[in-house]
Coordinates of C-alpha atoms and ligand atoms in Angstrom, one line a residue:
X1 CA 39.5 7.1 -16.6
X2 CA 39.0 10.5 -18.4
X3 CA 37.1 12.0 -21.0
X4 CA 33.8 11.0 -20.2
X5 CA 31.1 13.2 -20.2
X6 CA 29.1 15.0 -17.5
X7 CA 26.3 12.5 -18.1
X8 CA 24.8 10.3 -15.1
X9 CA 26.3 7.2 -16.9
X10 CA 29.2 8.1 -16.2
X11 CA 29.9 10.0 -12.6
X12 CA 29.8 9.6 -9.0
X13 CA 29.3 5.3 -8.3
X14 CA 28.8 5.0 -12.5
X15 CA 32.0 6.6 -13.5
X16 CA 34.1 4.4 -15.5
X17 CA 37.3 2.6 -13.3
X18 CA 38.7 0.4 -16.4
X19 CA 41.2 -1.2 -13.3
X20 CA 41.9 -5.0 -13.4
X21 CA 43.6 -6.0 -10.0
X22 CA 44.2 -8.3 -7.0
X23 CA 43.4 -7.6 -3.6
X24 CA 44.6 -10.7 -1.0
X25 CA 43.7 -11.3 2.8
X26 CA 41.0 -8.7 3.0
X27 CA 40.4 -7.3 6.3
X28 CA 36.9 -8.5 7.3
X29 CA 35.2 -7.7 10.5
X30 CA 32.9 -10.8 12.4
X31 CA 33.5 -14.3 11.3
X32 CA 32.6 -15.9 7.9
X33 CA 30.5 -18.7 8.1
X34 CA 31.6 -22.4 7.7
X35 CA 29.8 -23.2 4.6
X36 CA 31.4 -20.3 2.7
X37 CA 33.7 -21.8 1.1
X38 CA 34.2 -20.8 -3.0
X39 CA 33.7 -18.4 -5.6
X40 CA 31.1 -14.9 -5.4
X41 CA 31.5 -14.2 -9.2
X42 CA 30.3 -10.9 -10.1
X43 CA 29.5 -9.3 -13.7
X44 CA 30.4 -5.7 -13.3
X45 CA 29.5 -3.4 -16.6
X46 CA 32.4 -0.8 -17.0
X47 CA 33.4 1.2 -20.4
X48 CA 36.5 1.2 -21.1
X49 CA 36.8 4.1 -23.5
X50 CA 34.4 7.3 -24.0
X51 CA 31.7 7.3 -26.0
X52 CA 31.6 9.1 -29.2
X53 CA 28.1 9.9 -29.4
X54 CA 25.0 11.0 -27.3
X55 CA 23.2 7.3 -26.4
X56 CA 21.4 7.4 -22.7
X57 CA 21.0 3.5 -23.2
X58 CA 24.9 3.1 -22.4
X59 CA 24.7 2.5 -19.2
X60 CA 23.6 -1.1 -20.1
X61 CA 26.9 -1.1 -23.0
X62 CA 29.9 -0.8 -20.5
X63 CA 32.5 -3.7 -21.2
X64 CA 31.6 -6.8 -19.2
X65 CA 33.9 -7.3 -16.4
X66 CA 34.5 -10.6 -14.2
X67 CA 34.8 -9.8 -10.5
X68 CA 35.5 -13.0 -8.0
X69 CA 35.2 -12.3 -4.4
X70 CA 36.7 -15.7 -3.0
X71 CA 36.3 -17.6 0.4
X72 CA 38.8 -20.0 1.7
X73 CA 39.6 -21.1 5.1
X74 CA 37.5 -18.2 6.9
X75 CA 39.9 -15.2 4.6
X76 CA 38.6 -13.6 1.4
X77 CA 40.3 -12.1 -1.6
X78 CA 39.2 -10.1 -4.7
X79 CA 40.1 -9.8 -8.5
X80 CA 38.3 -8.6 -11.4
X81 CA 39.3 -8.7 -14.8
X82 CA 37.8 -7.7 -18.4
X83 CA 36.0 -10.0 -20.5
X84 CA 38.1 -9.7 -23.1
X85 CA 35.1 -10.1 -26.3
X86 CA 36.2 -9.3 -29.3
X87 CA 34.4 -5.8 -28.9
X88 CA 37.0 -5.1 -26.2
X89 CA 40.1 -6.4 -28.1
X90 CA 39.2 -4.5 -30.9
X91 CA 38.6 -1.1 -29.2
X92 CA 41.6 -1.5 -27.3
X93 CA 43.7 -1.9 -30.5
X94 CA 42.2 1.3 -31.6
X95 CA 42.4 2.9 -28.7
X96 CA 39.2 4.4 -28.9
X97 CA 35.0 3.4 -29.2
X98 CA 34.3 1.8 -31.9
X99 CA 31.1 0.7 -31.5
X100 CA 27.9 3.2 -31.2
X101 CA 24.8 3.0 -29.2
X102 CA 23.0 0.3 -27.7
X103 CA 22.2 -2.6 -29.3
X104 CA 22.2 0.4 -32.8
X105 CA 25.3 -1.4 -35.5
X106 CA 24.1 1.4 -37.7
X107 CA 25.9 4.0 -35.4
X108 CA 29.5 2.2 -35.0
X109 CA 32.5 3.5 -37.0
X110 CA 33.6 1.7 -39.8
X111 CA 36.3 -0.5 -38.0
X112 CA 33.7 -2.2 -35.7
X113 CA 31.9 -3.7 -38.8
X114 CA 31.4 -7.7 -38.7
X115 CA 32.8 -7.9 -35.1
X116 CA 31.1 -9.6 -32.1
X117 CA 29.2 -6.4 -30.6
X118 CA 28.0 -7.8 -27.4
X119 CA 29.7 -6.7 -24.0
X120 CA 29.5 -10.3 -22.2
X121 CA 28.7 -7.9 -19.3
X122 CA 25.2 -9.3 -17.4
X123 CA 25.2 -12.3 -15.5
X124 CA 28.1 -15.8 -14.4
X125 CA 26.4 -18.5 -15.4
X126 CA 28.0 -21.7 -14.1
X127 CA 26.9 -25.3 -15.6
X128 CA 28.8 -28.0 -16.0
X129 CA 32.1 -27.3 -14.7
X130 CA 32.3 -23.9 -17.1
X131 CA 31.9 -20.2 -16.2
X132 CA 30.2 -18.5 -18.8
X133 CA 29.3 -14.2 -19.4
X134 CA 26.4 -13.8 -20.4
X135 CA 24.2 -10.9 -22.2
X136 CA 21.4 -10.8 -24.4
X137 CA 22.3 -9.1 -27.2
X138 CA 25.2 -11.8 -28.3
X139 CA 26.8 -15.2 -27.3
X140 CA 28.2 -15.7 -24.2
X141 CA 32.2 -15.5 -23.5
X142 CA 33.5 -18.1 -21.3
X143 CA 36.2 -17.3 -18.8
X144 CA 38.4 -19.5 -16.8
X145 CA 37.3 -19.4 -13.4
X146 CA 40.5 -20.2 -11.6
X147 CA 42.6 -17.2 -13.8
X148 CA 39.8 -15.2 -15.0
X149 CA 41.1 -15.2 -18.3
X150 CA 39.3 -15.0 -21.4
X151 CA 38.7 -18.5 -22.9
X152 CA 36.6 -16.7 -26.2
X153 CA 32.8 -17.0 -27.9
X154 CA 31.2 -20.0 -27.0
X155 CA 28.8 -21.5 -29.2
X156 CA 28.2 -25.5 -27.3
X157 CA 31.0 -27.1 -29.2
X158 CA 29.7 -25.6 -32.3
X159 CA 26.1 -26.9 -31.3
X160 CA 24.6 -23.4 -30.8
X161 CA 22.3 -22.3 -33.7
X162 CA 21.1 -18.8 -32.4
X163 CA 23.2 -15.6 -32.8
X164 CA 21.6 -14.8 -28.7
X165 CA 21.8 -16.5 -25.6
X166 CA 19.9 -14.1 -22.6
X167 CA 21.8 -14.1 -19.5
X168 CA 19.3 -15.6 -17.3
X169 CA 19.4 -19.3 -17.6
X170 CA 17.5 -22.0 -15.4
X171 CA 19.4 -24.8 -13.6
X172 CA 16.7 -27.4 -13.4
X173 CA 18.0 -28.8 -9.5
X174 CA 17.3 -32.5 -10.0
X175 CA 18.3 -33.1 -13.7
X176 CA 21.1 -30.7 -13.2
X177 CA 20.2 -29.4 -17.1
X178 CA 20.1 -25.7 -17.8
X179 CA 17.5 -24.3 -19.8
X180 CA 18.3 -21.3 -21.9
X181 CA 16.6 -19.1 -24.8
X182 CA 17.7 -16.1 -27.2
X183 CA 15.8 -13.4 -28.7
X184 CA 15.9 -11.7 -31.7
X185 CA 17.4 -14.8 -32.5
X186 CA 18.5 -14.5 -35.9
X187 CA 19.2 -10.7 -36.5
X188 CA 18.2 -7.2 -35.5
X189 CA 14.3 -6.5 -34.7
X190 CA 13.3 -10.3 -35.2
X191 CA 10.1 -12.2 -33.9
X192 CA 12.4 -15.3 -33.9
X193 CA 12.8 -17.3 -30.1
X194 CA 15.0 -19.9 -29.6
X195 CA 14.7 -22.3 -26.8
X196 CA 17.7 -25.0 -25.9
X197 CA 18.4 -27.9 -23.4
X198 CA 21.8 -28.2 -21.8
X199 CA 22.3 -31.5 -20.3
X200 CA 24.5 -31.8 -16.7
X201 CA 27.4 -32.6 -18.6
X202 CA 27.2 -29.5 -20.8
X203 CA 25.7 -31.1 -24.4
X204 CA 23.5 -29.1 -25.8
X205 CA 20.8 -31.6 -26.3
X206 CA 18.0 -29.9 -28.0
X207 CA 17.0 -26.3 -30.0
X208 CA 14.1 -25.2 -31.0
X209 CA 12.9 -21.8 -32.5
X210 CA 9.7 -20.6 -32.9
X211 CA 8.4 -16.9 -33.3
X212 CA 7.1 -14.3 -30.3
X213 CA 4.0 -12.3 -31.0
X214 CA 6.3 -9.2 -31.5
X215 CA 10.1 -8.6 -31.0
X216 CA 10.1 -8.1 -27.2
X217 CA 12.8 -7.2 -24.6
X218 CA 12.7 -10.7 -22.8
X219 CA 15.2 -10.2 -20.3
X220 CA 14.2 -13.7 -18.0
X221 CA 11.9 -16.5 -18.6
X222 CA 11.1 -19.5 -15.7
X223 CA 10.7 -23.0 -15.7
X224 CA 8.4 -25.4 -13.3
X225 CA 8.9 -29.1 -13.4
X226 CA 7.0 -29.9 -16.9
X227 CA 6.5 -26.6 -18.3
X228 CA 8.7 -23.8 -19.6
X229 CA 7.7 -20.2 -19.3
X230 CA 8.0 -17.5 -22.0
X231 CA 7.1 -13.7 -21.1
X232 CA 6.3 -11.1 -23.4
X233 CA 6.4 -7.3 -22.6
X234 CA 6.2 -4.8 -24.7
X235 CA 9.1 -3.3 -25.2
X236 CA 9.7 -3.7 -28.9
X237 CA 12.4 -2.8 -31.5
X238 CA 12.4 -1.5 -35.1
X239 CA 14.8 -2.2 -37.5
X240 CA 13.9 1.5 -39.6
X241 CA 14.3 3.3 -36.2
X242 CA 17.6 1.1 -35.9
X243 CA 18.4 2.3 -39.7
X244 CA 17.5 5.8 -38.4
X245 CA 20.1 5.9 -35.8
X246 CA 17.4 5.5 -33.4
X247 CA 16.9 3.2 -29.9
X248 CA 16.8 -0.2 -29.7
X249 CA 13.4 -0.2 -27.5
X250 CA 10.8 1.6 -27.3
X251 CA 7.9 0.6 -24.7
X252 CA 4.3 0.6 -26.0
X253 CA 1.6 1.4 -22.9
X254 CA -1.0 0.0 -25.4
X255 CA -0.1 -3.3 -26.7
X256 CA -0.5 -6.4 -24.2
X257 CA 1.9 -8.4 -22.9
X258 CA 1.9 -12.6 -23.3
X259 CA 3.1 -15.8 -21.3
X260 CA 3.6 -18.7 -23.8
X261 CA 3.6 -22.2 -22.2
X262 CA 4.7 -25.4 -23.2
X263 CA 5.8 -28.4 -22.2
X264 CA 9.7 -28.0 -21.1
X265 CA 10.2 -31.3 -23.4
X266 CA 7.8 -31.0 -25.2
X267 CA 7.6 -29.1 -29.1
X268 CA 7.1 -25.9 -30.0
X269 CA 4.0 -26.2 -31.7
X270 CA 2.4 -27.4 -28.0
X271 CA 3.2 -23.5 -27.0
X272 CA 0.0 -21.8 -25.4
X273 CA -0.1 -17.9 -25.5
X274 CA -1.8 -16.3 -23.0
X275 CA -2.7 -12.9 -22.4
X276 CA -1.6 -10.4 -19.8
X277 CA -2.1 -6.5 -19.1
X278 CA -1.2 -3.7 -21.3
X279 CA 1.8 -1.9 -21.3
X280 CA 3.3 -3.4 -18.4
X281 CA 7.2 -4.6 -18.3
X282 CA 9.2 -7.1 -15.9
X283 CA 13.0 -7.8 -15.9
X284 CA 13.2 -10.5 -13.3
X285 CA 11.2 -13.3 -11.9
X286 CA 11.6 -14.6 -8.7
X287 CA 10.3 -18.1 -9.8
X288 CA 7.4 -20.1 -11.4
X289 CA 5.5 -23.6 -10.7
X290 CA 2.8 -26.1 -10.8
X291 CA -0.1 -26.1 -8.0
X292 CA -1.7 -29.8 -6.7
X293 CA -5.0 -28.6 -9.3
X294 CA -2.7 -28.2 -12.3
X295 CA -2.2 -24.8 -12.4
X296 CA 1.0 -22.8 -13.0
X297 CA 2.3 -19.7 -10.8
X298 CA 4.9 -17.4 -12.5
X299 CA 6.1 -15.0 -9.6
X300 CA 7.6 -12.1 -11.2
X301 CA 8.7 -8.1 -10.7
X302 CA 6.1 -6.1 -12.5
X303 CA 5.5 -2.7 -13.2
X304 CA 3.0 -0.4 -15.4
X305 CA 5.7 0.4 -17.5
X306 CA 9.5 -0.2 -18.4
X307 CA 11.7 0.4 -15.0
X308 CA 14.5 2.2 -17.0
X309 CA 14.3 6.1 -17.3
X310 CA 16.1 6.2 -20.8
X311 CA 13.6 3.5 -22.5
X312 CA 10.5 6.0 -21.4
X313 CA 11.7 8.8 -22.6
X314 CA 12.5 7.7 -25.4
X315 CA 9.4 5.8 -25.5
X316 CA 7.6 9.9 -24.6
X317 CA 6.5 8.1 -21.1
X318 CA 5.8 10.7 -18.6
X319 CA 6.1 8.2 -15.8
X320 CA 8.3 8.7 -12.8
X321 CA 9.9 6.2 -10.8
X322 CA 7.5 6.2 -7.9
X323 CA 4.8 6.3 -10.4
X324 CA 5.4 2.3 -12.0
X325 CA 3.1 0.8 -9.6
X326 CA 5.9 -1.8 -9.1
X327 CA 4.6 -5.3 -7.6
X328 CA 5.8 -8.8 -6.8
X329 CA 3.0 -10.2 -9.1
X330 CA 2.0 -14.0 -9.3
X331 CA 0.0 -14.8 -12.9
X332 CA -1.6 -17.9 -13.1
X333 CA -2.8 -19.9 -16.4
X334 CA -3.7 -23.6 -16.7
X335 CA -2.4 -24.8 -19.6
X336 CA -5.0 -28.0 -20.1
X337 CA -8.1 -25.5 -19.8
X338 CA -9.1 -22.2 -18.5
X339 CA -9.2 -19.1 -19.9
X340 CA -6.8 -17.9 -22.6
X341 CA -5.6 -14.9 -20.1
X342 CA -3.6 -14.8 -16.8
X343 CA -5.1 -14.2 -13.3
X344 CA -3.2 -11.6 -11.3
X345 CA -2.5 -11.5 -7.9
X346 CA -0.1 -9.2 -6.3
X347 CA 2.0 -11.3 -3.3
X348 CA 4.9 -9.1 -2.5
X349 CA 6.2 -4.9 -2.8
X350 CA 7.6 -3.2 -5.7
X351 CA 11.5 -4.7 -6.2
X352 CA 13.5 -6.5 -7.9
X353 CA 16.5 -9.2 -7.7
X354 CA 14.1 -11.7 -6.6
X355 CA 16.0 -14.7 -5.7
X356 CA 14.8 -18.4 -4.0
X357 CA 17.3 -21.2 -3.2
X358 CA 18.7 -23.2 -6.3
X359 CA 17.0 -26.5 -4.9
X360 CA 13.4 -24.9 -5.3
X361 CA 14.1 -23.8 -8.7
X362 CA 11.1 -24.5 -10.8
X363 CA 9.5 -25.7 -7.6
X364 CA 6.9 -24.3 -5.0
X365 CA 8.8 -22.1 -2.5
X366 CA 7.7 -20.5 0.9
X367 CA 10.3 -18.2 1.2
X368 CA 12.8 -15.8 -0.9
X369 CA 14.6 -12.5 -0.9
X370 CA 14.4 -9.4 -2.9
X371 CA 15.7 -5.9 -2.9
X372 CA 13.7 -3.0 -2.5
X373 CA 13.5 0.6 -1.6
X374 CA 13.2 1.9 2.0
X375 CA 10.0 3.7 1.9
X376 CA 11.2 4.6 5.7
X377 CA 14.6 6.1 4.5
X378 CA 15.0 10.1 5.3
X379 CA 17.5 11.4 2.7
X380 CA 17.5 10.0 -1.3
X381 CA 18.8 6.7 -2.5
X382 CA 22.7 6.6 -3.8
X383 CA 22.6 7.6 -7.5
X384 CA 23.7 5.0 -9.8
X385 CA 22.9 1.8 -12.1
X386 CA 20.5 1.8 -14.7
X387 CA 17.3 2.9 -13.0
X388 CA 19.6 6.0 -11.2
X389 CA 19.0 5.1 -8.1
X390 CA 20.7 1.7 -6.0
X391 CA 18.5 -0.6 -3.7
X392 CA 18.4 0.1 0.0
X393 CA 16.4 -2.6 1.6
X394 CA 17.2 -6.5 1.7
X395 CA 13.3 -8.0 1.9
X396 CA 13.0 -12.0 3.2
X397 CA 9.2 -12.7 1.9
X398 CA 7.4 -15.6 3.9
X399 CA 5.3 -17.1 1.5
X400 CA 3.5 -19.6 3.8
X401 CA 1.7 -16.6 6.2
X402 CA 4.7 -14.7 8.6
X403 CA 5.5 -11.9 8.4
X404 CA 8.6 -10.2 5.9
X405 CA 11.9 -9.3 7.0
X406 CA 13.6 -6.4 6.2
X407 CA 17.3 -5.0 6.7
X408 CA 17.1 -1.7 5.9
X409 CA 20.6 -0.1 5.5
X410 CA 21.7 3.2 6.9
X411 CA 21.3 6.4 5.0
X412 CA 23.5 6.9 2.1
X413 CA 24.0 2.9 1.9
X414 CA 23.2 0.7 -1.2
X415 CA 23.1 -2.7 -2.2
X416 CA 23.9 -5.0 -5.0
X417 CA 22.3 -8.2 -5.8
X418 CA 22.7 -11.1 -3.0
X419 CA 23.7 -14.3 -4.2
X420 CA 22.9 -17.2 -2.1
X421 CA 24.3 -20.1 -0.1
X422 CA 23.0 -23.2 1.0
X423 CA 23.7 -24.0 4.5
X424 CA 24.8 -27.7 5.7
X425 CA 21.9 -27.8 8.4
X426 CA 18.3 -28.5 7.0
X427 CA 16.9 -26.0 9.3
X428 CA 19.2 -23.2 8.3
X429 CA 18.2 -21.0 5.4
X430 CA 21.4 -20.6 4.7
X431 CA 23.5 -17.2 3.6
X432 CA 23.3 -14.0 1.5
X433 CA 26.0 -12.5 0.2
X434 CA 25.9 -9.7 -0.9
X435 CA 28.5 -6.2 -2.3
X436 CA 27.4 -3.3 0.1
X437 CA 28.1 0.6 -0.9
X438 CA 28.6 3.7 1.2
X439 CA 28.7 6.9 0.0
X440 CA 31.5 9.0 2.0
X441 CA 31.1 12.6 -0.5
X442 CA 30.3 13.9 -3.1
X443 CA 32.4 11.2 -5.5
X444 CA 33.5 8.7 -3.0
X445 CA 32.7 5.2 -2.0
X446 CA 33.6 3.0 0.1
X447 CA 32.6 -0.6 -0.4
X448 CA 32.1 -3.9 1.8
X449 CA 31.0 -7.4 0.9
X450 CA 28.1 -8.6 3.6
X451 CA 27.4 -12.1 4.7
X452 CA 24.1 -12.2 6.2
X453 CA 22.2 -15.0 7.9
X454 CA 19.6 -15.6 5.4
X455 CA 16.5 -16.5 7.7
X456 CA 17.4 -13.5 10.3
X457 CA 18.4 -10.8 7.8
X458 CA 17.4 -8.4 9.5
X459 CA 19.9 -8.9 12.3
X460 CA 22.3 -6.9 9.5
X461 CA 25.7 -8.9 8.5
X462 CA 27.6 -11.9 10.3
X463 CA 30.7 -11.2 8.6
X464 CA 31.7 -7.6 6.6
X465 CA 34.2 -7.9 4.2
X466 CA 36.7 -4.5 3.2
X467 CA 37.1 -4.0 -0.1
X468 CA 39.7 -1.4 0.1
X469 CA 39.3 0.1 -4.0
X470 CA 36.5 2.1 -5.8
X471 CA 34.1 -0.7 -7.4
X472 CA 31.3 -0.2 -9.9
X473 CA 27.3 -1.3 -9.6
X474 CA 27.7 -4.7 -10.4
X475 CA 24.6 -6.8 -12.4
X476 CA 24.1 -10.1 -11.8
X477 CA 26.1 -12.6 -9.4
X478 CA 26.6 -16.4 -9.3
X479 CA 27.8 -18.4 -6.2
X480 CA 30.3 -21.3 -6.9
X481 CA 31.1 -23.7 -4.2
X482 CA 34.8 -25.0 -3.4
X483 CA 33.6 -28.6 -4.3
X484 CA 32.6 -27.3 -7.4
X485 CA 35.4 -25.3 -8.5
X486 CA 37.7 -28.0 -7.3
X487 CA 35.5 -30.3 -9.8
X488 CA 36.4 -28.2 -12.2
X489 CA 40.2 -27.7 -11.8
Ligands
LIG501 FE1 18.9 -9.5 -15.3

């Protein structure tokens, strides 16, 4: 891939690899466990032609690509493949960008005009026998998840009213339905939320819409058992600084931050707001749910301020990295009474790819995982993402009073987001799996997919998988079992 600029975005474990290709029988050292058996999908951001303008918020616009990592029979293979969105399609027929800055129509050349601009490029989301991309800015693209191919937009059958669908969904694990919201719902800079019901056949049952205080960057949102969960940060958008050429978001130390409540079935007009801290920001929450006296948790990765570089300066934040006062932060509101603001408690380090076991979702948990950086590590972090610098540190967090486990990987080491498996045995937390970087100079990597014991992490990985070709940071990752797939075939 040339003609990229000298721009972090773009070099050393960010620079562009545009390469769709198989890799069978990979040579993997220890022995993968029994109950991995099916699919590690991966969404893996990668631009496939240079930018033609200055825009640091890139690095969240590469094309979306659909890496599977698959387990069969104790072997593993690998393939990745572009979403092909009609953003792609349509650059690749010109054989050049087309499309401008982030989230910003009023930058892209003429020949991008009407088209679909989102990159599909965040998170798998798998319900109901179908593998849909997902990112916030657009609709999601569903892919096959046998071929990988491109299967186009998909709207519900036609059933989908909002022009967004965020890429973190909810799988509720009893009723099997997946609860799912947009943003900026019906254009550019809007106030408008939707909110929609998928049931566990894949009908989309129910929308509603209903305005946030301001336009906010809602990357996530949680669920418990009655109640659904809407945060509000303040990172806001403009449509005149959009006319201006300007960012999407800008972050505003000064303005609070909300959590609207409602009932999950309940209608939009039952939505309590309640108020949080100024100025802070969160992309990820680790989980929400109720308490025996009616209360509701919402466990979440906080910080003072936005957690990407490129949104503070533009923003004129001064703030570094070690400066964000990141924290695992539990608020906690009662929706039938108390006060009309949350109670903050810090319960874990600064993070983030919180994750808990899909059967606890929306329920109380005493355990889940995390990644963090080292604050033990002698040397710096491997440069790359969107923050510009990877995770280190895998954290298990015991919830219910022992101690946290930590598998702290070797200088010059990173990791990607674990995904994780449920193990047969009731008293085994199961796996983590989980894409592993090593950086071997100046602009080489070497990569290795870990399976790790998920209640004894840090013992390091049961099984290391090689994967013998350059990769790029990947987002978010979505495990699919054999039964499943099969299911679906
Ligand atoms: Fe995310």
């Amino acid at each position: 891939m040339t003609g990229f600029p000298q721009h972090p975005n773009y070099v050393g474990l960010n620079r562009p690899l545009g390469e769709e290709y198989d890799l069978a029988d990979l040579v993997i050292e220890g022995e993968v466990p029994a109950e991995v058996e099916g699919c590690f999908f991966r969404a893996v951001p990668d631009p496939a032609f240079p930018p033609f303008m200055e825009d640091a918020g890139a690095i969240l616009s590469g094309d979306g690509m659909i890496s599977a990592i698959r387990f069969a029979d104790g072997k593993a293979s690998f393939s990745i493949r572009y979403v092909e969105t009609e953003r792609h399609r349509a650059e690749a027929a010109a054989g050049e960008a087309l499309f401008g800055k982030y989230r910003n129509p009023f930058t892209d050349k003429p020949g991008a005009a009407g088209l679909d601009r989102t990159v599909a490029n965040t998170t798998p989301i798998w319900h109901a026998g179908r593998l849909l991309l997902a990112k916030e800015d657009g609709r999601p693209y569903r892919v096959d998840p046998h071929s990988l191919e491109t299967l186009g937009s998909y709207d519900f059958g036609g059933k989908l009213k909002s022009q967004t669908v965020t890429a973190h969904a909810r799988i509720d694990p009893e009723s099997g339905e997946l609860f799912m919201f947009g943003y900026e719902a019906d254009g550019l800079a809007s106030t408008k939320l939707a909110y929609f019901i998928v049931d566990r056949e894949g009908n989309l049952t129910r929308e509603q819409w209903f305005d946030a205080p301001y336009c906010s960057m809602m990357h996530d949102f949680a669920i418990t058992e009655n109640y659904v969960l809407f945060p509000i940060y303040p990172t806001s958008c403009d449509l005149d600084r959009l006319k201006a050429e300007g960012e999407h978001w800008v972050h505003h130390p000064d303005v609070d931050s909300w959590l609207g409540v409602m009932p999950r079935y309940g209608d939009v007009s039952e939505l309590r707001w309640f108020r949080g801290p100024k100025g802070v920001s969160c992309y990820h929450m680790m989980g929400a749910f109720e308490d025996g006296q009616g209360r509701i948790h919402f466990d979440q990765c906080l910080s003072d301020s936005n957690a990407f570089p490129f949104i503070r300066e533009a923003s004129g934040i001064a703030l570094q990295q070690w400066e964000l006062n990141g924290r695992l932060a539990r608020w906690t509101v009662d929706y039938a009474g108390g006060p009309d603001a949350v109670a903050e408690t810090v319960i874990g380090p600064p993070g983030d790819f919180p994750i808990i076991p899909a059967a606890r979702q929306g329920r109380s948990y005493d355990h889940g995982w995390m990644l963090t950086m080292n604050p033990e590590m002698r040397g710096p972090p491997v440069v790359g993402g969107p923050v510009g610098a990877m995770f280190n540190m895998l954290l298990r967090l015991d919830f219910a009073g022992g101690p946290p486990q930590a598998l702290a990987l070797p200088p010059a080491h990173s990791i990607n987001e674990p995904v994780h498996v449920p193990a047969a045995r009731a008293d085994h937390e199961g796996w983590l799996i989980a894409v592993v970087d090593r950086q071997t100079g100046p602009d080489d990597f070497a990569h290795e997919c870990w399976i790790i014991d998920a209640g004894n992490v840090a013992a390091g990985p049961v099984a290391r998988v090689h994967i013998p070709h350059r990769l790029r940071p990947q987002v978010h990752g979505w495990w699919v079992s054999a039964a499943q797939l099969a299911a679906a075939a």
